[in-house]
Coordinates of C-alpha atoms and ligand atoms in Angstrom, one line a residue:
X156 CA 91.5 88.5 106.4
X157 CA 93.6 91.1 104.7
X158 CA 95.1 88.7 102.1
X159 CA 95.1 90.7 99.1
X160 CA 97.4 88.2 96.9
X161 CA 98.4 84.9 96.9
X162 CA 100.6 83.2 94.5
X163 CA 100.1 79.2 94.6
X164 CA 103.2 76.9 92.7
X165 CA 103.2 78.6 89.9
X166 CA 105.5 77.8 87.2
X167 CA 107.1 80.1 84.7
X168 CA 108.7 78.6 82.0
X169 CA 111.1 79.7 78.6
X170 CA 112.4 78.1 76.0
X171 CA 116.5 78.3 75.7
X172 CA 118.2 76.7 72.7
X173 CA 114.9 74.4 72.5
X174 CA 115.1 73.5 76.1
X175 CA 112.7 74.5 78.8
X176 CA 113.6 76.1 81.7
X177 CA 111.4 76.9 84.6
X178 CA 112.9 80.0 85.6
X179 CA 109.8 79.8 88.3
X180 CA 109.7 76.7 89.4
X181 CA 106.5 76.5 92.2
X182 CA 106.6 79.1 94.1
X183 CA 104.2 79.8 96.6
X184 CA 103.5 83.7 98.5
X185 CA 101.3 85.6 100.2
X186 CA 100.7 89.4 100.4
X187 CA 98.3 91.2 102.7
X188 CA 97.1 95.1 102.3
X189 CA 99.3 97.2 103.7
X190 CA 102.3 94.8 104.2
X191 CA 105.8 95.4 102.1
X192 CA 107.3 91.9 100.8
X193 CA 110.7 91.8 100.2
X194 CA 112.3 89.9 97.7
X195 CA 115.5 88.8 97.8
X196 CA 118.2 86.5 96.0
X197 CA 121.0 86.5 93.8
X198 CA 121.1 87.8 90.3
X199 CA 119.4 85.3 87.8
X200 CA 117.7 83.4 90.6
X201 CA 114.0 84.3 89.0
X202 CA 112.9 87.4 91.4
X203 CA 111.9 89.8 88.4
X204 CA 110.5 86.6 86.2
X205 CA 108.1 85.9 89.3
X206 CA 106.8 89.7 89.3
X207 CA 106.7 89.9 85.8
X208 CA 104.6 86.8 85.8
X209 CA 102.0 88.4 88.9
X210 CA 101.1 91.5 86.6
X211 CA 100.4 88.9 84.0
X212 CA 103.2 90.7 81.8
X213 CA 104.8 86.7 81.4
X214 CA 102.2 83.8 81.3
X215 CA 102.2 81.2 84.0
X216 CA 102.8 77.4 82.8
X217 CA 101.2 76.3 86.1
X218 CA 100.2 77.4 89.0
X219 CA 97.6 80.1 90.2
X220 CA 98.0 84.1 91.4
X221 CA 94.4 85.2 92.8
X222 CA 94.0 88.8 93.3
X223 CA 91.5 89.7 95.5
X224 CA 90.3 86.6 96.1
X225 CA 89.7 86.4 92.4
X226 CA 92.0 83.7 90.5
X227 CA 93.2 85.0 87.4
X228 CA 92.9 82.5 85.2
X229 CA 89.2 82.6 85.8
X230 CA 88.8 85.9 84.7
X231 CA 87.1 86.5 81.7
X232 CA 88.6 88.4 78.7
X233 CA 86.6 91.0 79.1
X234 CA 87.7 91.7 82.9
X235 CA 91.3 90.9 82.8
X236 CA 92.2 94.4 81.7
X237 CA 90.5 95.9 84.6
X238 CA 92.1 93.0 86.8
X239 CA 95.4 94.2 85.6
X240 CA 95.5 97.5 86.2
X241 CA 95.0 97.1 90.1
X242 CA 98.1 95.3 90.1
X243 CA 100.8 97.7 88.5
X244 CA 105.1 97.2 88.3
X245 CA 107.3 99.7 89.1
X246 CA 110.5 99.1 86.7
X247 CA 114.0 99.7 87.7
X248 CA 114.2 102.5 84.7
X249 CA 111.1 104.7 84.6
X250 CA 112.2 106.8 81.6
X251 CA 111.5 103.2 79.5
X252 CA 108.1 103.1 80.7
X253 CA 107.5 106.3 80.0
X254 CA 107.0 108.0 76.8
X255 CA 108.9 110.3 75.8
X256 CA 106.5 112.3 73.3
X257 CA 104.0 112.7 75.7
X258 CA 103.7 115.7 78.5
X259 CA 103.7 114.2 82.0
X260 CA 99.9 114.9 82.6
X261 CA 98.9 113.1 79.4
X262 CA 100.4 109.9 80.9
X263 CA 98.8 110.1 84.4
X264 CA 95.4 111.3 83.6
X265 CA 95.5 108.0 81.1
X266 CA 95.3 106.0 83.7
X267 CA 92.4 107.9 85.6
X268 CA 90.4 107.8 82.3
X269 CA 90.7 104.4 81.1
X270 CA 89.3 103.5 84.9
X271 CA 86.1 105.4 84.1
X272 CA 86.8 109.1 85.6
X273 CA 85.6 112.2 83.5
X274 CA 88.3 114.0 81.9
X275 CA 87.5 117.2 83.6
X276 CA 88.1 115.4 86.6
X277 CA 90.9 113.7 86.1
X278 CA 93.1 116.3 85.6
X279 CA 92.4 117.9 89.1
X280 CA 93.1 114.0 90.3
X281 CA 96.5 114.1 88.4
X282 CA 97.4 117.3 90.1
X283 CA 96.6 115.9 93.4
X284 CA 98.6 112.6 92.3
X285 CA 101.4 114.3 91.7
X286 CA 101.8 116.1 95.0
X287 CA 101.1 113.4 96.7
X288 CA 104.5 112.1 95.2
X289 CA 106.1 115.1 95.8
X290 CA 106.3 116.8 92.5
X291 CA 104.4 119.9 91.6
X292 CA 101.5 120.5 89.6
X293 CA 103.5 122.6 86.8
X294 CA 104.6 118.7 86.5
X295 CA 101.6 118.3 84.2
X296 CA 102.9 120.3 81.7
X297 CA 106.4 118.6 81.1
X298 CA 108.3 115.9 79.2
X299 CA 109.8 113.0 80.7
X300 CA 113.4 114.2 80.1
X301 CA 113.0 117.2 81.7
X302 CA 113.1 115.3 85.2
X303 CA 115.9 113.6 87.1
X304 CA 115.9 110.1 87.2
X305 CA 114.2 110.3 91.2
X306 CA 111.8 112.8 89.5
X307 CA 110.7 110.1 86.9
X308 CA 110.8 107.4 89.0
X309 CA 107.7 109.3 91.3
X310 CA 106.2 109.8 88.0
X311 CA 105.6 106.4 87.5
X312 CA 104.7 105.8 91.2
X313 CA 101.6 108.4 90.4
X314 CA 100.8 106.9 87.1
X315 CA 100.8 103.5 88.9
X316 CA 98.1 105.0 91.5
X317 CA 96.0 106.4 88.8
X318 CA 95.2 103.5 87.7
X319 CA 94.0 102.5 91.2
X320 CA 96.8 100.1 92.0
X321 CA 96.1 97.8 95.6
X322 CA 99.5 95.6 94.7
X323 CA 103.0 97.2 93.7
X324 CA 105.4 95.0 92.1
X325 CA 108.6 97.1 92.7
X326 CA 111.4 95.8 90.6
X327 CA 114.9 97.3 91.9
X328 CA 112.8 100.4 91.9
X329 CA 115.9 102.7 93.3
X330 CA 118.9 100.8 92.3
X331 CA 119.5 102.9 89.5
X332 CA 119.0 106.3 91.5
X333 CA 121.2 108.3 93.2
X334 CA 121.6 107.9 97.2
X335 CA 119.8 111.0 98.1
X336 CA 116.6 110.1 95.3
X337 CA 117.6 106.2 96.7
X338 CA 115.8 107.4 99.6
X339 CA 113.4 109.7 99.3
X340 CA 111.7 107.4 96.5
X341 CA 111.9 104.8 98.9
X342 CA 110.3 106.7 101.6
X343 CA 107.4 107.9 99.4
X344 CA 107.0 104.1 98.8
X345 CA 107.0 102.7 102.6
X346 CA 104.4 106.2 103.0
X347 CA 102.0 105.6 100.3
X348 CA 101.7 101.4 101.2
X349 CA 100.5 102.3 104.5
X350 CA 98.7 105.2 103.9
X351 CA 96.5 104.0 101.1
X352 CA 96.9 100.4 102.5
X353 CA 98.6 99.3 99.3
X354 CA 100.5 95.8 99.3
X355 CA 103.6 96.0 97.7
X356 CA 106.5 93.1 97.0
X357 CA 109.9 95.1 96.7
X358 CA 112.2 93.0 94.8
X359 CA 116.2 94.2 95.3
X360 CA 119.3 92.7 96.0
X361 CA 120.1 95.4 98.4
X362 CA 119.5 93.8 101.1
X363 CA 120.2 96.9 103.5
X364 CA 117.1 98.5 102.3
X365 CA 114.9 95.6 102.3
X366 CA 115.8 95.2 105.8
X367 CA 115.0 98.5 106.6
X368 CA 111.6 99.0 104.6
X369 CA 109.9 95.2 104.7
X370 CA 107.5 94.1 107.1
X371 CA 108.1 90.6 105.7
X372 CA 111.2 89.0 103.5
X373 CA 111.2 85.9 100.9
X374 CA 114.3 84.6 99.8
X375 CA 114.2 83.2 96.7
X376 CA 117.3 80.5 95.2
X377 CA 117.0 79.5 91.4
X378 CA 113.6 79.8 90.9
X379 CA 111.9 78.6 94.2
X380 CA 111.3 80.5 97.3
X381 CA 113.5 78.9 100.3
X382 CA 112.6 80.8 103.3
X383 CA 109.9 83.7 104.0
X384 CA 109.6 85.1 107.7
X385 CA 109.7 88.6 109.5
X386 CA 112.4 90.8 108.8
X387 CA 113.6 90.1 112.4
X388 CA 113.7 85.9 111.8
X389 CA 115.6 86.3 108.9
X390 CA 118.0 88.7 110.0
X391 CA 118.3 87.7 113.9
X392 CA 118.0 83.6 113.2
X393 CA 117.7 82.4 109.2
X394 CA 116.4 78.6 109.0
X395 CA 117.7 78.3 105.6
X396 CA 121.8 77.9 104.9
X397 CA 121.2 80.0 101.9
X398 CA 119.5 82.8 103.8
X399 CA 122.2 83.1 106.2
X400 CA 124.8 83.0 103.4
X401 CA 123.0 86.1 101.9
X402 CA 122.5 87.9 105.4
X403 CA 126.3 87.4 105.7
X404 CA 127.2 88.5 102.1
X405 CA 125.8 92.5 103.3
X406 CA 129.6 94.5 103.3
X407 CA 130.3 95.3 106.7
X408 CA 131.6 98.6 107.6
X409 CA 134.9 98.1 105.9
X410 CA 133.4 96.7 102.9
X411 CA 134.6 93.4 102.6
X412 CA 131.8 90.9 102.3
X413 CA 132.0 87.5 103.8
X414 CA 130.0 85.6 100.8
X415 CA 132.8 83.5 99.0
X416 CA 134.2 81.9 102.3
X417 CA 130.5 81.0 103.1
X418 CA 128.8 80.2 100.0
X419 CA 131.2 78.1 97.2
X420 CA 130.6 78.4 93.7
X421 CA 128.2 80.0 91.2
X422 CA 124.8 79.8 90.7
X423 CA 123.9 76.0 88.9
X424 CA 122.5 76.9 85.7
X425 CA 118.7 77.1 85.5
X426 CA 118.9 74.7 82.7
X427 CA 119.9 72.0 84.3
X428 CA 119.3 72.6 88.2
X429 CA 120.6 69.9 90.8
X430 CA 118.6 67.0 91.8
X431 CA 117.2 67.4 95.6
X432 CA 117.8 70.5 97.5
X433 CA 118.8 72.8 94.4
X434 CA 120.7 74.4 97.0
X435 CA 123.0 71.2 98.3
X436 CA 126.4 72.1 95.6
X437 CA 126.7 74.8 97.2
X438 CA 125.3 74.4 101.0
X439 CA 128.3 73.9 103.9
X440 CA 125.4 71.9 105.7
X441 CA 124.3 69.6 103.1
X442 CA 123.8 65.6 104.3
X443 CA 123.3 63.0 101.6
X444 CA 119.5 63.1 101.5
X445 CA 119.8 66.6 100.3
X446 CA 121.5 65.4 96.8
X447 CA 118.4 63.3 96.0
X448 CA 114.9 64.1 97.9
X449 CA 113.9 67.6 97.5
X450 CA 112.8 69.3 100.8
X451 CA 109.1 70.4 100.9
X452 CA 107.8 74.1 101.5
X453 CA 107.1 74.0 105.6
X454 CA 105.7 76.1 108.2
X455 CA 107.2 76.2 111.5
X456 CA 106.0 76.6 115.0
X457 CA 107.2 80.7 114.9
X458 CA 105.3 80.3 111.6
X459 CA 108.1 81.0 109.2
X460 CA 108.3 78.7 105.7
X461 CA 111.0 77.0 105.1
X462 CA 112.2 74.1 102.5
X463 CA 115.4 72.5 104.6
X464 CA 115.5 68.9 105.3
X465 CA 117.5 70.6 108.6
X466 CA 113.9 72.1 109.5
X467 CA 110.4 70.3 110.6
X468 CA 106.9 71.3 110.1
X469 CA 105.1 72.5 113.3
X470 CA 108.8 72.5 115.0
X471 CA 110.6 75.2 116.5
X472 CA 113.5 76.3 114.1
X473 CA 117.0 74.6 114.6
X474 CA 119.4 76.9 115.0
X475 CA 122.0 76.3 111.9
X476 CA 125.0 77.8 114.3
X477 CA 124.6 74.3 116.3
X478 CA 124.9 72.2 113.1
X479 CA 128.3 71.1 112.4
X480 CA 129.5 72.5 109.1
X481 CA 130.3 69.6 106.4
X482 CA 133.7 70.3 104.8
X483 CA 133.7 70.9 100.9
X484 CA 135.2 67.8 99.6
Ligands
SF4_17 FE1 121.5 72.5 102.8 FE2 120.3 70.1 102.7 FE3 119.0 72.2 103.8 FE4 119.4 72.0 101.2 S1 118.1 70.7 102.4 S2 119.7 73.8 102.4 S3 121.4 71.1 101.1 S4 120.9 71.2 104.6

């Protein structure tokens, strides 16, 4: 099996105004080498908490992420760091991961040393790190600002594979890039996952490029994950109402987006999510069931997860365009 992480209801929790909310509340994924995750879902609905929390930046409150067949609680103190550092996060702005007062080469061949390599090697590795992302090796000699924000953003890519990274955590790693960077960045990404057999969960809210770099997609609504399939059975036939709200929010060509006429209200707040489906406020298909049992995590017969009472375990998926639509009351 190429299962190199597996994330198993874990819980992430923080304390607002002396109340605690599970902005992760049990969420369960799997990542082999090689494959890119997507993760999608509306602002605030826990996407960057949940990476955040599999680099073991945020602790879990429950719950387990095993790395390499390792869980990480298990781990002793002593091997955590190394543990760590094979599972790295790109962040949306690399210039605040990076520091400022130190020349590019510095930062890279940190990462080489700290994972054992002799210095005099490490800096022939850094060069070669830094071509690999496209920059070149006069690179070494410079300071963050002197590079455009693409520029940086490769910079942290190669520091990420210095410290011999097998799992990404992408966090909107090109939103803030321009369109041309947008995609050559993203390219490197898609190139060095399958070249170096890398797993990597890409977490966005543009859907457009998720669609177009993911092998797989997880949809994720107020702190659980709804629906996880192929990029072709979420886009070509969602299970969940909520997924096919979000494919149908993507502007179309004349940039009008179809979201508010399909998907009423805000998101509940996380402090005091709705009882059931955490969904049913807001879902055009919701039956009275879905206000008080919440619907479990299944796996259907095209093997696509999904938590929708409209769904069944082992069944084929019901096709939500033959449900009739519940008017909002
Ligand atoms: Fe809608 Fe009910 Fe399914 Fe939730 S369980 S998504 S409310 S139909």
């Amino acid at each position: 099996m190429n299962e190199i992480l597996s994330v198993d209801d874990l819980v992430v929790e923080y304390n607002r105004d002396g109340t605690k909310v599970r902005a992760v509340a049990g969420v369960d994924l799997r990542l082999e080498k090689g494959e890119i995750l997507g993760l999608v879902g509306e602002s605030g609905c826990g996407k960057s908490t949940l990476g955040k929390a599999i680099v073991g930046i945020l602790g879990a409150a429950e719950g387990e992420v095993i790395f390499d067949g390792l869980p990480v609680k298990k781990l002793t103190r002593g091997k955590r760091p190394e543990h760590f550092r094979n599972l790295q996060m790109v962040f949306q702005d690399p210039y605040g991961s990076l520091n400022p007062r130190r020349k590019i080469g510095a930062q890279v061949i940190d990462g080489l040393v700290i994972g054992g390599m002799h210095r005099s090697k490490a800096l022939a590795r850094a060069q070669e790190l830094l071509a690999t992302v496209g920059l070149p090796a006069d690179a070494l000699g410079r300071f963050p600002h002197q590079f455009s924000g693409g520029q940086r953003q490769r910079i942290a890519i190669a520091r990420a594979l210095a410290a011999s990274a097998s799992v990404l955590i992408a966090d909107e790693p090109i939103s803030a890039l321009d369109t041309s960077s947008q995609a050559q960045v993203s390219n490197l990404l898609v190139n060095l996952v399958h070249e170096l057999s890398v797993g990597m969960v890409f977490i966005s809210h543009d859907l457009s490029i998720v669609r177009r770099i993911s092998d797989r997609v997880a949809v994720m609504y107020l702190g659980k994950i709804v629906e996880t399939g192929t990029v072709e059975q979420i886009w070509e036939s969602p299970a969940h109402p909520y997924t096919k709200a979000l494919i149908a929010a993507i502007p179309h060509a004349d940039g009008r987006s179809s979201m508010p006429a399909d998907l009423p209200g805000d998101v509940p707040n996380p402090m005091s999510p709705p009882s059931g489906c955490r969904f049913h406020p807001r879902c055009p298909l919701a039956m009275p069931e879905c206000a008080v049992v919440e619907p479990e995590f299944v796996t259907l017969a095209d093997n696509r997860q999904v938590a929708c009472h409209l769904q069944k375990a082992g069944q084929e998926p019901v096709s939500l365009e033959l449900i009739p639509r519940v008017p909002a009351s």
